[in-house]
Tab-separated table of C-alpha atoms in Angstrom:
chain	number	residue	atom	x	y	z
A	14	UNK	CA	68.548	362.638	119.705
A	15	UNK	CA	67.229	362.067	123.165
A	16	UNK	CA	64.086	363.960	124.095
A	17	UNK	CA	64.343	363.256	127.804
A	18	UNK	CA	63.774	366.908	128.738
A	19	UNK	CA	60.568	367.269	126.744
A	20	UNK	CA	57.314	367.063	128.714
A	21	UNK	CA	54.753	367.951	126.036
A	22	UNK	CA	53.364	365.608	123.401
A	23	UNK	CA	54.844	365.901	119.911
A	24	UNK	CA	53.196	368.729	118.002
A	25	UNK	CA	51.443	370.180	121.073
A	26	UNK	CA	51.336	373.898	121.781
A	27	UNK	CA	53.014	374.888	124.041
A	28	UNK	CA	56.222	372.917	123.978
A	29	UNK	CA	57.244	372.200	127.568
A	30	UNK	CA	60.802	371.293	128.438
A	31	UNK	CA	62.083	370.638	131.958
A	32	UNK	CA	65.492	369.849	133.316
A	33	UNK	CA	67.498	369.801	136.525
A	34	UNK	CA	70.808	371.609	136.673
A	35	UNK	CA	73.269	371.051	139.497
A	36	UNK	CA	73.935	374.739	140.216
A	37	UNK	CA	72.028	377.491	142.012
A	38	UNK	CA	69.175	379.379	140.278
A	39	UNK	CA	71.212	382.589	140.103
A	40	UNK	CA	73.909	380.787	138.147
A	41	UNK	CA	71.472	379.213	135.673
A	42	UNK	CA	69.735	382.562	135.259
A	43	UNK	CA	73.094	384.146	134.489
A	44	UNK	CA	73.776	381.458	131.881
A	45	UNK	CA	70.619	382.616	130.081
A	46	UNK	CA	71.285	386.340	130.368
A	47	UNK	CA	75.046	386.836	130.039
A	48	UNK	CA	75.953	386.837	126.317
A	49	UNK	CA	79.436	385.440	127.000
A	50	UNK	CA	77.921	382.393	128.676
A	51	UNK	CA	75.112	382.106	126.116
A	52	UNK	CA	77.807	381.863	123.439
A	53	UNK	CA	79.110	378.751	125.170
A	54	UNK	CA	75.909	376.720	125.156
A	55	UNK	CA	73.268	378.090	122.816
A	56	UNK	CA	73.102	376.783	119.263
A	57	UNK	CA	73.737	373.601	117.386
A	58	UNK	CA	76.634	372.671	119.657
A	59	UNK	CA	78.585	374.271	122.499
A	60	UNK	CA	80.622	377.256	121.282
A	61	UNK	CA	78.968	377.197	117.845
A	62	UNK	CA	77.226	380.566	118.086
A	63	UNK	CA	78.403	383.396	115.842
A	64	UNK	CA	77.283	386.252	118.097
A	65	UNK	CA	75.000	387.002	121.048
A	66	UNK	CA	73.663	390.359	122.176
A	67	UNK	CA	71.415	390.946	125.166
A	68	UNK	CA	69.765	394.120	126.407
A	69	UNK	CA	68.412	392.798	129.675
A	70	UNK	CA	65.481	395.054	130.505
A	71	UNK	CA	61.767	394.866	129.772
A	72	UNK	CA	61.391	395.763	126.093
A	73	UNK	CA	65.116	395.202	125.534
A	74	UNK	CA	66.208	393.200	122.510
A	75	UNK	CA	68.154	389.972	122.339
A	76	UNK	CA	69.726	388.299	119.331
A	77	UNK	CA	71.566	384.991	119.048
A	78	UNK	CA	73.169	384.526	115.628
A	79	UNK	CA	74.064	381.082	114.366
A	80	UNK	CA	75.585	382.428	111.210
A	81	UNK	CA	76.714	385.818	109.996
A	82	UNK	CA	78.610	386.438	106.784
A	83	UNK	CA	78.637	388.883	103.883
A	84	UNK	CA	75.550	387.276	102.323
A	85	UNK	CA	73.200	386.815	105.251
A	86	UNK	CA	72.770	386.356	108.953
A	87	UNK	CA	70.729	383.539	110.434
A	88	UNK	CA	69.585	383.352	114.003
A	89	UNK	CA	66.972	383.986	116.635
A	90	UNK	CA	65.816	387.253	118.118
A	91	UNK	CA	63.152	388.863	120.237
A	92	UNK	CA	62.574	391.148	123.171
A	93	UNK	CA	62.366	390.648	126.896
A	94	UNK	CA	58.889	390.935	128.373
A	95	UNK	CA	59.515	390.036	131.996
A	96	UNK	CA	62.724	389.676	133.990
A	97	UNK	CA	62.845	388.386	137.558
A	98	UNK	CA	66.516	387.693	138.311
A	99	UNK	CA	67.115	384.131	139.449
A	100	UNK	CA	63.436	383.257	139.060
A	101	UNK	CA	61.879	383.921	135.696
A	102	UNK	CA	62.587	385.153	132.205
A	103	UNK	CA	59.990	385.805	129.519
A	104	UNK	CA	60.837	386.847	125.982
A	105	UNK	CA	59.451	386.858	122.469
A	106	UNK	CA	61.020	384.609	119.871
A	107	UNK	CA	61.433	384.671	116.114
A	108	UNK	CA	63.736	382.912	113.726
A	109	UNK	CA	65.175	385.403	111.261
A	110	UNK	CA	67.257	385.280	108.106
A	111	UNK	CA	68.501	388.751	107.151
A	112	UNK	CA	69.894	388.940	103.621
A	113	UNK	CA	72.553	391.425	102.611
A	114	UNK	CA	70.031	392.810	100.088
A	115	UNK	CA	67.927	393.994	103.033
A	116	UNK	CA	65.308	391.240	102.632
A	117	UNK	CA	64.247	389.553	105.835
A	118	UNK	CA	62.568	386.203	106.320
A	119	UNK	CA	61.142	385.973	109.822
A	120	UNK	CA	58.843	383.462	111.454
A	121	UNK	CA	55.760	384.759	113.267
A	122	UNK	CA	56.607	385.715	116.844
A	123	UNK	CA	56.231	383.084	119.529
A	124	UNK	CA	56.909	383.361	123.250
A	125	UNK	CA	59.310	381.648	125.620
A	126	UNK	CA	58.989	381.591	129.405
A	127	UNK	CA	61.790	380.114	131.506
A	128	UNK	CA	61.333	379.610	135.249
A	129	UNK	CA	64.098	378.736	137.678
A	130	UNK	CA	63.181	376.973	140.950
A	131	UNK	CA	65.675	375.970	143.618
A	132	UNK	CA	65.739	372.221	144.247
A	133	UNK	CA	68.232	371.240	146.926
A	134	UNK	CA	71.616	372.534	145.753
A	135	UNK	CA	70.461	372.677	142.176
A	136	UNK	CA	67.769	374.228	140.016
A	137	UNK	CA	64.724	372.943	138.212
A	138	UNK	CA	64.363	374.782	134.929
A	139	UNK	CA	61.019	374.769	133.141
A	140	UNK	CA	60.762	376.203	129.654
A	141	UNK	CA	57.423	376.852	127.972
A	142	UNK	CA	57.590	377.810	124.303
A	143	UNK	CA	54.114	378.807	123.197
A	144	UNK	CA	52.451	379.900	119.966
A	145	UNK	CA	55.036	378.426	117.618
A	146	UNK	CA	53.256	379.138	114.380
A	147	UNK	CA	52.677	375.727	112.878
A	148	UNK	CA	52.390	372.160	113.957
A	149	UNK	CA	55.085	370.668	111.692
A	150	UNK	CA	57.600	373.097	113.181
A	151	UNK	CA	56.616	372.208	116.752
A	152	UNK	CA	56.734	368.552	115.906
A	153	UNK	CA	59.737	368.662	113.661
A	154	UNK	CA	59.978	366.254	110.796
A	155	UNK	CA	56.728	364.464	111.521
A	156	UNK	CA	53.914	365.445	109.244
A	157	UNK	CA	52.516	367.722	106.597
A	158	UNK	CA	55.070	369.089	104.225
A	159	UNK	CA	57.930	367.517	106.146
A	160	UNK	CA	57.778	364.179	104.323
A	161	UNK	CA	59.848	365.389	101.420
A	162	UNK	CA	62.191	367.163	103.825
A	163	UNK	CA	62.811	363.997	105.805
A	164	UNK	CA	63.707	362.074	102.704
A	165	UNK	CA	65.784	364.985	101.533
A	166	UNK	CA	67.724	365.241	104.780
A	167	UNK	CA	68.498	361.540	104.624
A	168	UNK	CA	69.717	361.926	101.069
A	169	UNK	CA	71.862	364.938	101.888
A	170	UNK	CA	73.472	363.235	104.859
A	171	UNK	CA	74.223	360.183	102.702
A	172	UNK	CA	75.930	362.424	100.220
A	173	UNK	CA	78.044	364.200	102.780
A	174	UNK	CA	79.177	361.055	104.579
B	2	UNK	CA	68.193	384.200	95.705
B	3	UNK	CA	64.932	382.384	96.304
B	4	UNK	CA	62.500	383.943	98.720
B	5	UNK	CA	61.304	381.495	101.364
B	6	UNK	CA	57.713	382.613	100.845
B	7	UNK	CA	57.884	381.386	97.255
B	8	UNK	CA	59.493	378.152	98.340
B	9	UNK	CA	56.925	377.395	101.010
B	10	UNK	CA	54.038	378.411	98.766
B	11	UNK	CA	55.322	375.848	96.263
B	12	UNK	CA	55.578	373.276	99.056
B	13	UNK	CA	52.068	373.919	100.332
B	14	UNK	CA	50.533	371.415	97.923
B	15	UNK	CA	50.452	367.653	98.467
B	16	UNK	CA	50.943	366.753	94.807
B	17	UNK	CA	53.994	368.968	94.564
B	18	UNK	CA	55.472	367.442	97.721
B	19	UNK	CA	54.882	363.994	96.244
B	20	UNK	CA	56.683	365.084	93.063
B	21	UNK	CA	59.624	366.284	95.170
B	22	UNK	CA	59.649	363.044	97.146
B	23	UNK	CA	59.893	361.168	93.857
B	24	UNK	CA	62.714	363.429	92.649
B	25	UNK	CA	64.646	362.869	95.860
B	26	UNK	CA	65.207	359.359	94.494
B	27	UNK	CA	66.735	360.760	91.335
B	28	UNK	CA	66.073	362.519	88.066
B	29	UNK	CA	62.839	361.657	86.255
B	30	UNK	CA	61.229	362.361	82.933
B	31	UNK	CA	58.170	364.585	83.163
B	32	UNK	CA	56.066	361.863	81.535
B	33	UNK	CA	57.170	359.345	84.176
B	34	UNK	CA	56.480	361.821	86.967
B	35	UNK	CA	52.853	362.048	85.928
B	36	UNK	CA	52.293	358.270	85.995
B	37	UNK	CA	51.598	357.766	89.753
B	38	UNK	CA	49.119	360.632	89.868
B	39	UNK	CA	45.496	360.488	88.938
B	40	UNK	CA	45.787	363.560	86.778
B	41	UNK	CA	46.748	364.570	83.286
B	42	UNK	CA	50.303	365.252	82.289
B	43	UNK	CA	49.249	368.848	81.652
B	44	UNK	CA	48.134	369.190	85.268
B	45	UNK	CA	51.381	367.663	86.506
B	46	UNK	CA	53.313	369.998	84.198
B	47	UNK	CA	51.666	372.948	85.915
B	48	UNK	CA	52.800	371.694	89.303
B	49	UNK	CA	56.316	371.154	88.002
B	50	UNK	CA	56.311	374.706	86.659
B	51	UNK	CA	55.446	376.074	90.120
B	52	UNK	CA	58.307	374.026	91.593
B	53	UNK	CA	60.638	375.251	88.880
B	54	UNK	CA	59.651	378.905	89.417
B	55	UNK	CA	60.403	378.436	93.115
B	56	UNK	CA	63.844	377.100	92.218
B	57	UNK	CA	63.134	373.712	93.771
B	58	UNK	CA	63.243	371.802	90.504
B	59	UNK	CA	65.279	372.167	87.336
B	60	UNK	CA	63.813	371.107	84.016
B	61	UNK	CA	66.006	370.268	81.064
B	62	UNK	CA	64.851	369.369	77.592
B	63	UNK	CA	66.790	366.547	76.003
B	64	UNK	CA	65.528	365.315	72.674
B	65	UNK	CA	61.782	365.049	72.995
B	66	UNK	CA	61.702	364.414	76.698
B	67	UNK	CA	61.815	366.900	79.526
B	68	UNK	CA	63.919	365.743	82.471
B	69	UNK	CA	63.279	367.019	85.999
B	70	UNK	CA	65.648	367.031	88.904
B	71	UNK	CA	65.724	368.452	92.387
B	72	UNK	CA	67.697	371.564	93.242
B	73	UNK	CA	69.161	370.355	96.505
B	74	UNK	CA	70.406	373.759	97.690
B	75	UNK	CA	67.021	375.471	97.678
B	76	UNK	CA	65.479	372.396	99.288
B	77	UNK	CA	68.144	372.472	101.985
B	78	UNK	CA	67.518	376.162	102.688
B	79	UNK	CA	63.821	375.497	103.143
B	80	UNK	CA	64.543	372.461	105.249
B	81	UNK	CA	66.965	374.394	107.462
B	82	UNK	CA	64.288	376.990	108.018
B	83	UNK	CA	62.060	374.504	109.755
B	84	UNK	CA	63.299	374.076	113.270
B	85	UNK	CA	62.202	371.111	115.290
B	86	UNK	CA	61.747	372.895	118.608
B	87	UNK	CA	61.475	369.743	120.658
B	88	UNK	CA	64.882	368.441	119.741
B	89	UNK	CA	66.105	372.041	119.545
B	90	UNK	CA	65.338	372.757	123.206
B	91	UNK	CA	66.552	369.355	124.286
B	92	UNK	CA	69.874	370.139	122.659
B	93	UNK	CA	70.014	373.540	124.357
B	94	UNK	CA	69.401	371.931	127.747
B	95	UNK	CA	72.096	369.354	127.111
B	96	UNK	CA	74.565	372.057	126.078
B	97	UNK	CA	73.659	374.205	129.086
B	98	UNK	CA	74.075	371.307	131.508
B	99	UNK	CA	77.469	370.596	129.991
B	100	UNK	CA	78.629	374.213	130.370
B	101	UNK	CA	77.296	374.612	133.924
B	102	UNK	CA	78.907	371.383	135.094
B	103	UNK	CA	82.170	372.420	133.460
B	104	UNK	CA	82.192	375.733	135.316
B	105	UNK	CA	81.825	374.057	138.699
B	106	UNK	CA	84.593	371.558	138.179
């Protein structure tokens, strides 16, 4: 996996990601705030999302589900804190598993700020994801308890291939 | 259904993670599990019990020996829960670029 968009050091808080997109800021902003377009790009792969809902107003909720079946739903959710169309979007962030039994596993809330700046005919997008609760999660499979996970992932992928 | 709190509590200890790392390689007898650690078999047994209660490890008694093996499903659930946000956001940006370019074509 290429990390060419990442600007922060592994494990740092916040995580800073920057990229250039060859369309106008308004169009990139729309891609972040129109659930039909979000469905096309957000998630493990294009068009992999199960559902997306967006209530685009300060205090409004958003939810992007990667999975939803009779047993549980898995996805990300939060609420919008600041909305400046075509310029800036700030929202809270939590990963949530909701079980059919009513139990919920949710990560502590972190915050995501996305800014859109015109650059020629395109847009520079800067994403700052701050206060992700623990270093191994920010870093990914790099340290702490992740050793066993790394080995485990390798084993599982061997088994499935 | 295992609660993630229980799973991560069980994973919060270095010895227990080392036991899991050993079990990733395959089933092991409890007595063999204890060998690499500078602690008694009783102490290792306690760690294995915590892992078993969390559903991460299954223990089966065969003859006089107790055999331990990993429960891959619970491990996978815990592993899935951890999101690597660096590669996560990189992937989102790649997907987004792909969709935006597609729309303009």
